[in-house]
Amino acid sequence: MKDCSTKLKLASPKAREAPLTQTYRHDLDEAELVALGSYAGVTADPKLCKDGFIYVADVSETVDSERYGLRLDGRDYIGLAVENGASLVLTTSEVPEHLEDSFQHLDKHLGSRVKLLRCREPLRYLGPLAQRIYCNNPPAYIALVTGTNGKTSTVNFARQLWHLCGLSSCSIGNLGAVVESGSVDTLLWERDPVLSVPETVTLHKIFARLAEMQVQHVAMEATSHALFDHRLDGVKASHGVFTNLTHDHLDFHGDMNEYFRVKMTLFDSVLAPGAIAVLNADADWFDPAAAICRRRGHEIVDFGRKGKALTLLERESTAAGETLQLRLGSNIGSKTVKVPVKLRGLFQIENILAALSVVLTSGVDVDEAVGNLAALSSVEGRLELVAETDAGAQVLVDYAHTPDGLARSLQACRGFTAGRLILVFGCNGDRDAGKRPEMGRIAVDLADSVIVTDGHPRSEDPEAIRGQILEGAKGAIAVAPRTEAIRLALEEAVAGDTVLIAGFGHENFQVLKDKRVPYSDKATVQTILESERKRQ
């Protein structure tokens, strides 16, 4: 494989013998996209180009796990793409200054064999082209779920519920691409340490494989980064889901208004007019989200305590979980039901209602869908009970890594904790630093004992990160490394206590500087408890 450092190296345009085949467009119309769909393949990775491929050269987030979060300029690698066989280069109308001379002349490769097509935001067309080339017959129901918290649980609950109703189904996101068909679970795409949403071309190949497997019901996460990078453009989605919007990723988006704008591109541009918009009526940003959906002509299905389509009337705690009283509106059933679930916490209930709203608007019988809520299982790494200590304390891990997510997890734990609530958590480096003291304040307000430790420090000083958390967490203590913080929490816990270890959830690695080292909160808990038992 050629090294990605091979860039465009060109000479003066006066030296050309054959005319350069260049076409300029502001936007590509449907006819042009159909014509481009006849090419052998499409990619934004120059290393993957082959004969007859389209290379989309634009700025996007790398999918290289060794360069997590790095944004690469695909225009720098046109030379490599062409050398690898690209027949058409789709790139930007504007030319970066350092490539001005290069773009004037492509004699070595361009002309009769390679065409150059320039347009506004070429990355927008990677998805539509991938859909045409790789997956002309996608699954009938594709629900895209966006929001700060709850995406992973919602898509997994939807997959479970469809499966319980006898339908082959798939969830795509933070836990990979998981298919439930009959009694077999199939992992089509391994969970990615970098991307919760697959790279664009990979995604459409997954859809094609699902169609071959006759899987017609899919729920997948739609992160703000994926929406910003147009990774979901071209997806033939039937549903869009909005769970909530709270403080996160402001290091990338700048402020909450821009964060909201990017989230809403799901409803404003990815979804075709008339699609089903499932919205959390209790979310702070519900009203502007609903206004966008109405303007686009989407069918709004709102859920929650304020929801009209699916109303949460009452919650009652039980030994096994909760019992919910729900009122279904005229568009999804017109009845009031009482149903038990095995999960606890308002945030989990909201995720269940979001999933139920999707399932009920995908042709599933109301009584069957509602009746199967009782069989839903918790999602890996989401308020997951992983152990009970010999002293009688329960130990849970959770992926909560935002202020709102941490607050909701702690509130849920408080509801079933007879004794003290002990929290172990940290914050990640090279990410939104503004939420660190805020999460510290939430921790000491809602937990009885707080141990601040390391998350993924990345390139930052872990001690400095802990210090920023402690600015808001008066009375908390700092312990590192993470293993020792967990050990201390387990030693401190007695009968009736709950130990919540937040931030990593399902993750099986920790990022220390530029290294991704094997690590698991769940495995750490089990190792510590087993070691203690052997010493007794």
PDB file of C-alpha atoms in Angstrom, residues 359-530:
ATOM      1  CA  VAL A 359     -41.482   0.506  16.607  1.00  0.00           C
ATOM      2  CA  LEU A 360     -45.162   1.501  16.793  1.00  0.00           C
ATOM      3  CA  THR A 361     -44.775   3.652  13.667  1.00  0.00           C
ATOM      4  CA  SER A 362     -43.085   0.898  11.661  1.00  0.00           C
ATOM      5  CA  GLY A 363     -46.099  -1.320  11.165  1.00  0.00           C
ATOM      6  CA  VAL A 364     -45.866  -3.371  14.379  1.00  0.00           C
ATOM      7  CA  ASP A 365     -49.035  -4.396  16.237  1.00  0.00           C
ATOM      8  CA  VAL A 366     -49.623  -2.134  19.253  1.00  0.00           C
ATOM      9  CA  ASP A 367     -50.505  -4.867  21.751  1.00  0.00           C
ATOM     10  CA  GLU A 368     -47.530  -6.986  20.679  1.00  0.00           C
ATOM     11  CA  ALA A 369     -45.055  -4.102  20.950  1.00  0.00           C
ATOM     12  CA  VAL A 370     -46.336  -2.887  24.319  1.00  0.00           C
ATOM     13  CA  GLY A 371     -46.540  -6.420  25.678  1.00  0.00           C
ATOM     14  CA  ASN A 372     -42.886  -7.041  24.845  1.00  0.00           C
ATOM     15  CA  LEU A 373     -41.610  -4.036  26.809  1.00  0.00           C
ATOM     16  CA  ALA A 374     -41.367  -6.264  29.874  1.00  0.00           C
ATOM     17  CA  ALA A 375     -38.740  -8.395  28.126  1.00  0.00           C
ATOM     18  CA  LEU A 376     -36.335  -5.541  27.305  1.00  0.00           C
ATOM     19  CA  SER A 377     -32.849  -6.021  28.744  1.00  0.00           C
ATOM     20  CA  SER A 378     -30.363  -3.398  29.860  1.00  0.00           C
ATOM     21  CA  VAL A 379     -27.799  -2.246  27.317  1.00  0.00           C
ATOM     22  CA  GLU A 380     -24.133  -3.099  27.803  1.00  0.00           C
ATOM     23  CA  GLY A 381     -22.329  -0.388  29.752  1.00  0.00           C
ATOM     24  CA  ARG A 382     -25.493   1.631  30.375  1.00  0.00           C
ATOM     25  CA  LEU A 383     -26.240   1.545  34.103  1.00  0.00           C
ATOM     26  CA  GLU A 384     -25.172  -2.090  33.951  1.00  0.00           C
ATOM     27  CA  LEU A 385     -25.028  -4.112  37.173  1.00  0.00           C
ATOM     28  CA  VAL A 386     -21.672  -5.909  36.979  1.00  0.00           C
ATOM     29  CA  ALA A 387     -21.116  -7.275  40.481  1.00  0.00           C
ATOM     30  CA  GLU A 388     -22.163  -7.446  44.106  1.00  0.00           C
ATOM     31  CA  THR A 389     -19.469  -7.211  46.749  1.00  0.00           C
ATOM     32  CA  ASP A 390     -19.200  -9.745  49.562  1.00  0.00           C
ATOM     33  CA  ALA A 391     -20.286  -6.946  51.897  1.00  0.00           C
ATOM     34  CA  GLY A 392     -23.568  -6.625  49.998  1.00  0.00           C
ATOM     35  CA  ALA A 393     -23.004  -3.497  47.874  1.00  0.00           C
ATOM     36  CA  GLN A 394     -24.068  -3.414  44.220  1.00  0.00           C
ATOM     37  CA  VAL A 395     -21.587  -2.212  41.582  1.00  0.00           C
ATOM     38  CA  LEU A 396     -22.678  -0.608  38.314  1.00  0.00           C
ATOM     39  CA  VAL A 397     -20.830   0.796  35.307  1.00  0.00           C
ATOM     40  CA  ASP A 398     -22.231   3.507  33.089  1.00  0.00           C
ATOM     41  CA  TYR A 399     -21.085   5.396  29.996  1.00  0.00           C
ATOM     42  CA  ALA A 400     -22.213   8.758  31.419  1.00  0.00           C
ATOM     43  CA  HIS A 401     -19.609  11.309  30.356  1.00  0.00           C
ATOM     44  CA  THR A 402     -21.632  14.528  30.165  1.00  0.00           C
ATOM     45  CA  PRO A 403     -23.089  16.685  32.964  1.00  0.00           C
ATOM     46  CA  ASP A 404     -26.666  15.701  32.149  1.00  0.00           C
ATOM     47  CA  GLY A 405     -25.777  12.045  31.656  1.00  0.00           C
ATOM     48  CA  LEU A 406     -23.969  11.892  35.000  1.00  0.00           C
ATOM     49  CA  ALA A 407     -26.849  13.603  36.807  1.00  0.00           C
ATOM     50  CA  ARG A 408     -29.417  11.226  35.320  1.00  0.00           C
ATOM     51  CA  SER A 409     -27.373   8.153  36.202  1.00  0.00           C
ATOM     52  CA  LEU A 410     -26.874   9.298  39.791  1.00  0.00           C
ATOM     53  CA  GLN A 411     -30.570  10.143  40.169  1.00  0.00           C
ATOM     54  CA  ALA A 412     -31.497   6.703  38.864  1.00  0.00           C
ATOM     55  CA  CYS A 413     -29.097   5.016  41.306  1.00  0.00           C
ATOM     56  CA  ARG A 414     -30.464   7.039  44.212  1.00  0.00           C
ATOM     57  CA  GLY A 415     -33.894   5.582  43.529  1.00  0.00           C
ATOM     58  CA  PHE A 416     -32.780   2.030  44.313  1.00  0.00           C
ATOM     59  CA  THR A 417     -29.994   2.668  46.848  1.00  0.00           C
ATOM     60  CA  ALA A 418     -30.832   2.031  50.499  1.00  0.00           C
ATOM     61  CA  GLY A 419     -27.416   3.098  51.781  1.00  0.00           C
ATOM     62  CA  ARG A 420     -24.728   5.414  50.427  1.00  0.00           C
ATOM     63  CA  LEU A 421     -24.109   6.235  46.780  1.00  0.00           C
ATOM     64  CA  ILE A 422     -20.385   6.103  45.956  1.00  0.00           C
ATOM     65  CA  LEU A 423     -19.205   7.555  42.638  1.00  0.00           C
ATOM     66  CA  VAL A 424     -15.963   6.994  40.721  1.00  0.00           C
ATOM     67  CA  PHE A 425     -15.512   9.126  37.606  1.00  0.00           C
ATOM     68  CA  GLY A 426     -13.110  11.262  35.585  1.00  0.00           C
ATOM     69  CA  CYS A 427     -13.157  13.482  32.502  1.00  0.00           C
ATOM     70  CA  ASN A 428     -11.455  13.017  29.150  1.00  0.00           C
ATOM     71  CA  GLY A 429      -8.527  15.023  27.840  1.00  0.00           C
ATOM     72  CA  ASP A 430      -8.508  16.947  24.544  1.00  0.00           C
ATOM     73  CA  ARG A 431     -12.268  17.377  24.872  1.00  0.00           C
ATOM     74  CA  ASP A 432     -14.687  20.012  26.177  1.00  0.00           C
ATOM     75  CA  ALA A 433     -12.888  21.248  29.316  1.00  0.00           C
ATOM     76  CA  GLY A 434     -15.759  23.526  30.332  1.00  0.00           C
ATOM     77  CA  LYS A 435     -17.842  20.633  31.616  1.00  0.00           C
ATOM     78  CA  ARG A 436     -15.219  19.381  34.096  1.00  0.00           C
ATOM     79  CA  PRO A 437     -16.030  21.612  37.122  1.00  0.00           C
ATOM     80  CA  GLU A 438     -19.741  21.332  36.272  1.00  0.00           C
ATOM     81  CA  MET A 439     -19.552  17.547  36.454  1.00  0.00           C
ATOM     82  CA  GLY A 440     -17.667  17.898  39.743  1.00  0.00           C
ATOM     83  CA  ARG A 441     -20.521  19.970  41.203  1.00  0.00           C
ATOM     84  CA  ILE A 442     -23.114  17.473  40.023  1.00  0.00           C
ATOM     85  CA  ALA A 443     -21.109  14.618  41.528  1.00  0.00           C
ATOM     86  CA  VAL A 444     -20.899  16.043  45.053  1.00  0.00           C
ATOM     87  CA  ASP A 445     -24.513  17.242  44.944  1.00  0.00           C
ATOM     88  CA  LEU A 446     -25.939  13.840  44.028  1.00  0.00           C
ATOM     89  CA  ALA A 447     -23.492  11.273  45.464  1.00  0.00           C
ATOM     90  CA  ASP A 448     -22.527  10.675  49.092  1.00  0.00           C
ATOM     91  CA  SER A 449     -18.897   9.908  48.340  1.00  0.00           C
ATOM     92  CA  VAL A 450     -16.986  11.023  45.238  1.00  0.00           C
ATOM     93  CA  ILE A 451     -13.645   9.696  44.023  1.00  0.00           C
ATOM     94  CA  VAL A 452     -12.258  11.660  41.080  1.00  0.00           C
ATOM     95  CA  THR A 453      -9.905   9.696  38.850  1.00  0.00           C
ATOM     96  CA  ASP A 454      -8.694   9.598  35.246  1.00  0.00           C
ATOM     97  CA  GLY A 455     -10.794   9.169  32.131  1.00  0.00           C
ATOM     98  CA  HIS A 456      -8.933   9.215  28.816  1.00  0.00           C
ATOM     99  CA  PRO A 457      -6.245  11.866  29.483  1.00  0.00           C
ATOM    100  CA  ARG A 458      -4.932  11.722  25.912  1.00  0.00           C
ATOM    101  CA  SER A 459      -2.329  14.482  25.475  1.00  0.00           C
ATOM    102  CA  GLU A 460      -3.347  16.429  28.601  1.00  0.00           C
ATOM    103  CA  ASP A 461      -1.839  16.183  32.077  1.00  0.00           C
ATOM    104  CA  PRO A 462      -4.205  13.853  34.002  1.00  0.00           C
ATOM    105  CA  GLU A 463      -3.465  15.610  37.293  1.00  0.00           C
ATOM    106  CA  ALA A 464      -4.522  18.935  35.761  1.00  0.00           C
ATOM    107  CA  ILE A 465      -7.789  17.402  34.548  1.00  0.00           C
ATOM    108  CA  ARG A 466      -8.524  16.027  38.003  1.00  0.00           C
ATOM    109  CA  GLY A 467      -7.770  19.456  39.451  1.00  0.00           C
ATOM    110  CA  GLN A 468     -10.317  21.112  37.161  1.00  0.00           C
ATOM    111  CA  ILE A 469     -12.968  18.613  38.265  1.00  0.00           C
ATOM    112  CA  LEU A 470     -12.119  19.203  41.925  1.00  0.00           C
ATOM    113  CA  GLU A 471     -12.688  22.949  41.462  1.00  0.00           C
ATOM    114  CA  GLY A 472     -16.388  22.106  41.406  1.00  0.00           C
ATOM    115  CA  ALA A 473     -16.272  18.976  43.557  1.00  0.00           C
ATOM    116  CA  LYS A 474     -15.707  20.306  47.063  1.00  0.00           C
ATOM    117  CA  GLY A 475     -15.140  17.447  49.492  1.00  0.00           C
ATOM    118  CA  ALA A 476     -14.261  14.903  46.808  1.00  0.00           C
ATOM    119  CA  ILE A 477     -10.913  13.133  46.749  1.00  0.00           C
ATOM    120  CA  ALA A 478      -8.652  12.388  43.780  1.00  0.00           C
ATOM    121  CA  VAL A 479      -7.144   8.934  43.286  1.00  0.00           C
ATOM    122  CA  ALA A 480      -5.143   7.662  40.319  1.00  0.00           C
ATOM    123  CA  PRO A 481      -4.774   5.417  38.468  1.00  0.00           C
ATOM    124  CA  ARG A 482      -8.371   4.416  37.758  1.00  0.00           C
ATOM    125  CA  THR A 483      -7.851   0.886  39.062  1.00  0.00           C
ATOM    126  CA  GLU A 484      -6.881   2.192  42.508  1.00  0.00           C
ATOM    127  CA  ALA A 485      -9.861   4.553  42.603  1.00  0.00           C
ATOM    128  CA  ILE A 486     -12.182   1.619  41.939  1.00  0.00           C
ATOM    129  CA  ARG A 487     -10.404  -0.490  44.559  1.00  0.00           C
ATOM    130  CA  LEU A 488     -10.924   2.233  47.173  1.00  0.00           C
ATOM    131  CA  ALA A 489     -14.625   2.565  46.314  1.00  0.00           C
ATOM    132  CA  LEU A 490     -15.168  -1.187  46.619  1.00  0.00           C
ATOM    133  CA  GLU A 491     -13.380  -1.278  49.981  1.00  0.00           C
ATOM    134  CA  GLU A 492     -15.502   1.624  51.238  1.00  0.00           C
ATOM    135  CA  ALA A 493     -18.860   0.120  50.226  1.00  0.00           C
ATOM    136  CA  VAL A 494     -21.015  -1.786  52.727  1.00  0.00           C
ATOM    137  CA  ALA A 495     -24.373  -3.559  52.583  1.00  0.00           C
ATOM    138  CA  GLY A 496     -27.042  -1.418  50.904  1.00  0.00           C
ATOM    139  CA  ASP A 497     -24.524   0.868  49.181  1.00  0.00           C
ATOM    140  CA  THR A 498     -24.235   1.409  45.437  1.00  0.00           C
ATOM    141  CA  VAL A 499     -20.917   1.980  43.672  1.00  0.00           C
ATOM    142  CA  LEU A 500     -21.319   3.738  40.321  1.00  0.00           C
ATOM    143  CA  ILE A 501     -18.279   3.795  38.026  1.00  0.00           C
ATOM    144  CA  ALA A 502     -19.016   6.329  35.301  1.00  0.00           C
ATOM    145  CA  GLY A 503     -17.453   7.372  32.021  1.00  0.00           C
ATOM    146  CA  PHE A 504     -16.268   4.214  30.256  1.00  0.00           C
ATOM    147  CA  GLY A 505     -19.265   1.872  30.275  1.00  0.00           C
ATOM    148  CA  HIS A 506     -18.661  -0.774  27.606  1.00  0.00           C
ATOM    149  CA  GLU A 507     -15.245   0.552  26.556  1.00  0.00           C
ATOM    150  CA  ASN A 508     -12.318  -1.863  26.698  1.00  0.00           C
ATOM    151  CA  PHE A 509      -9.458   0.614  26.419  1.00  0.00           C
ATOM    152  CA  GLN A 510      -8.013   3.762  27.980  1.00  0.00           C
ATOM    153  CA  VAL A 511      -6.221   6.453  25.976  1.00  0.00           C
ATOM    154  CA  LEU A 512      -2.972   7.496  27.669  1.00  0.00           C
ATOM    155  CA  LYS A 513      -1.120  10.116  25.645  1.00  0.00           C
ATOM    156  CA  ASP A 514      -1.203   8.710  22.102  1.00  0.00           C
ATOM    157  CA  LYS A 515      -1.570   5.062  23.151  1.00  0.00           C
ATOM    158  CA  ARG A 516      -4.775   3.060  23.400  1.00  0.00           C
ATOM    159  CA  VAL A 517      -4.128   0.522  26.165  1.00  0.00           C
ATOM    160  CA  PRO A 518      -6.416  -2.410  27.072  1.00  0.00           C
ATOM    161  CA  TYR A 519      -8.623  -1.570  30.044  1.00  0.00           C
ATOM    162  CA  SER A 520     -12.176  -2.327  31.227  1.00  0.00           C
ATOM    163  CA  ASP A 521     -14.050  -1.030  34.285  1.00  0.00           C
ATOM    164  CA  LYS A 522     -16.089  -4.233  34.402  1.00  0.00           C
ATOM    165  CA  ALA A 523     -13.023  -6.474  34.242  1.00  0.00           C
ATOM    166  CA  THR A 524     -11.251  -4.318  36.836  1.00  0.00           C
ATOM    167  CA  VAL A 525     -14.138  -4.727  39.297  1.00  0.00           C
ATOM    168  CA  GLN A 526     -14.207  -8.488  38.801  1.00  0.00           C
ATOM    169  CA  THR A 527     -10.426  -8.797  39.171  1.00  0.00           C
ATOM    170  CA  ILE A 528     -10.380  -6.782  42.405  1.00  0.00           C
ATOM    171  CA  LEU A 529     -13.268  -8.719  43.946  1.00  0.00           C
ATOM    172  CA  GLU A 530     -11.778 -12.091  42.967  1.00  0.00           C
TER     173      GLU A 530
END
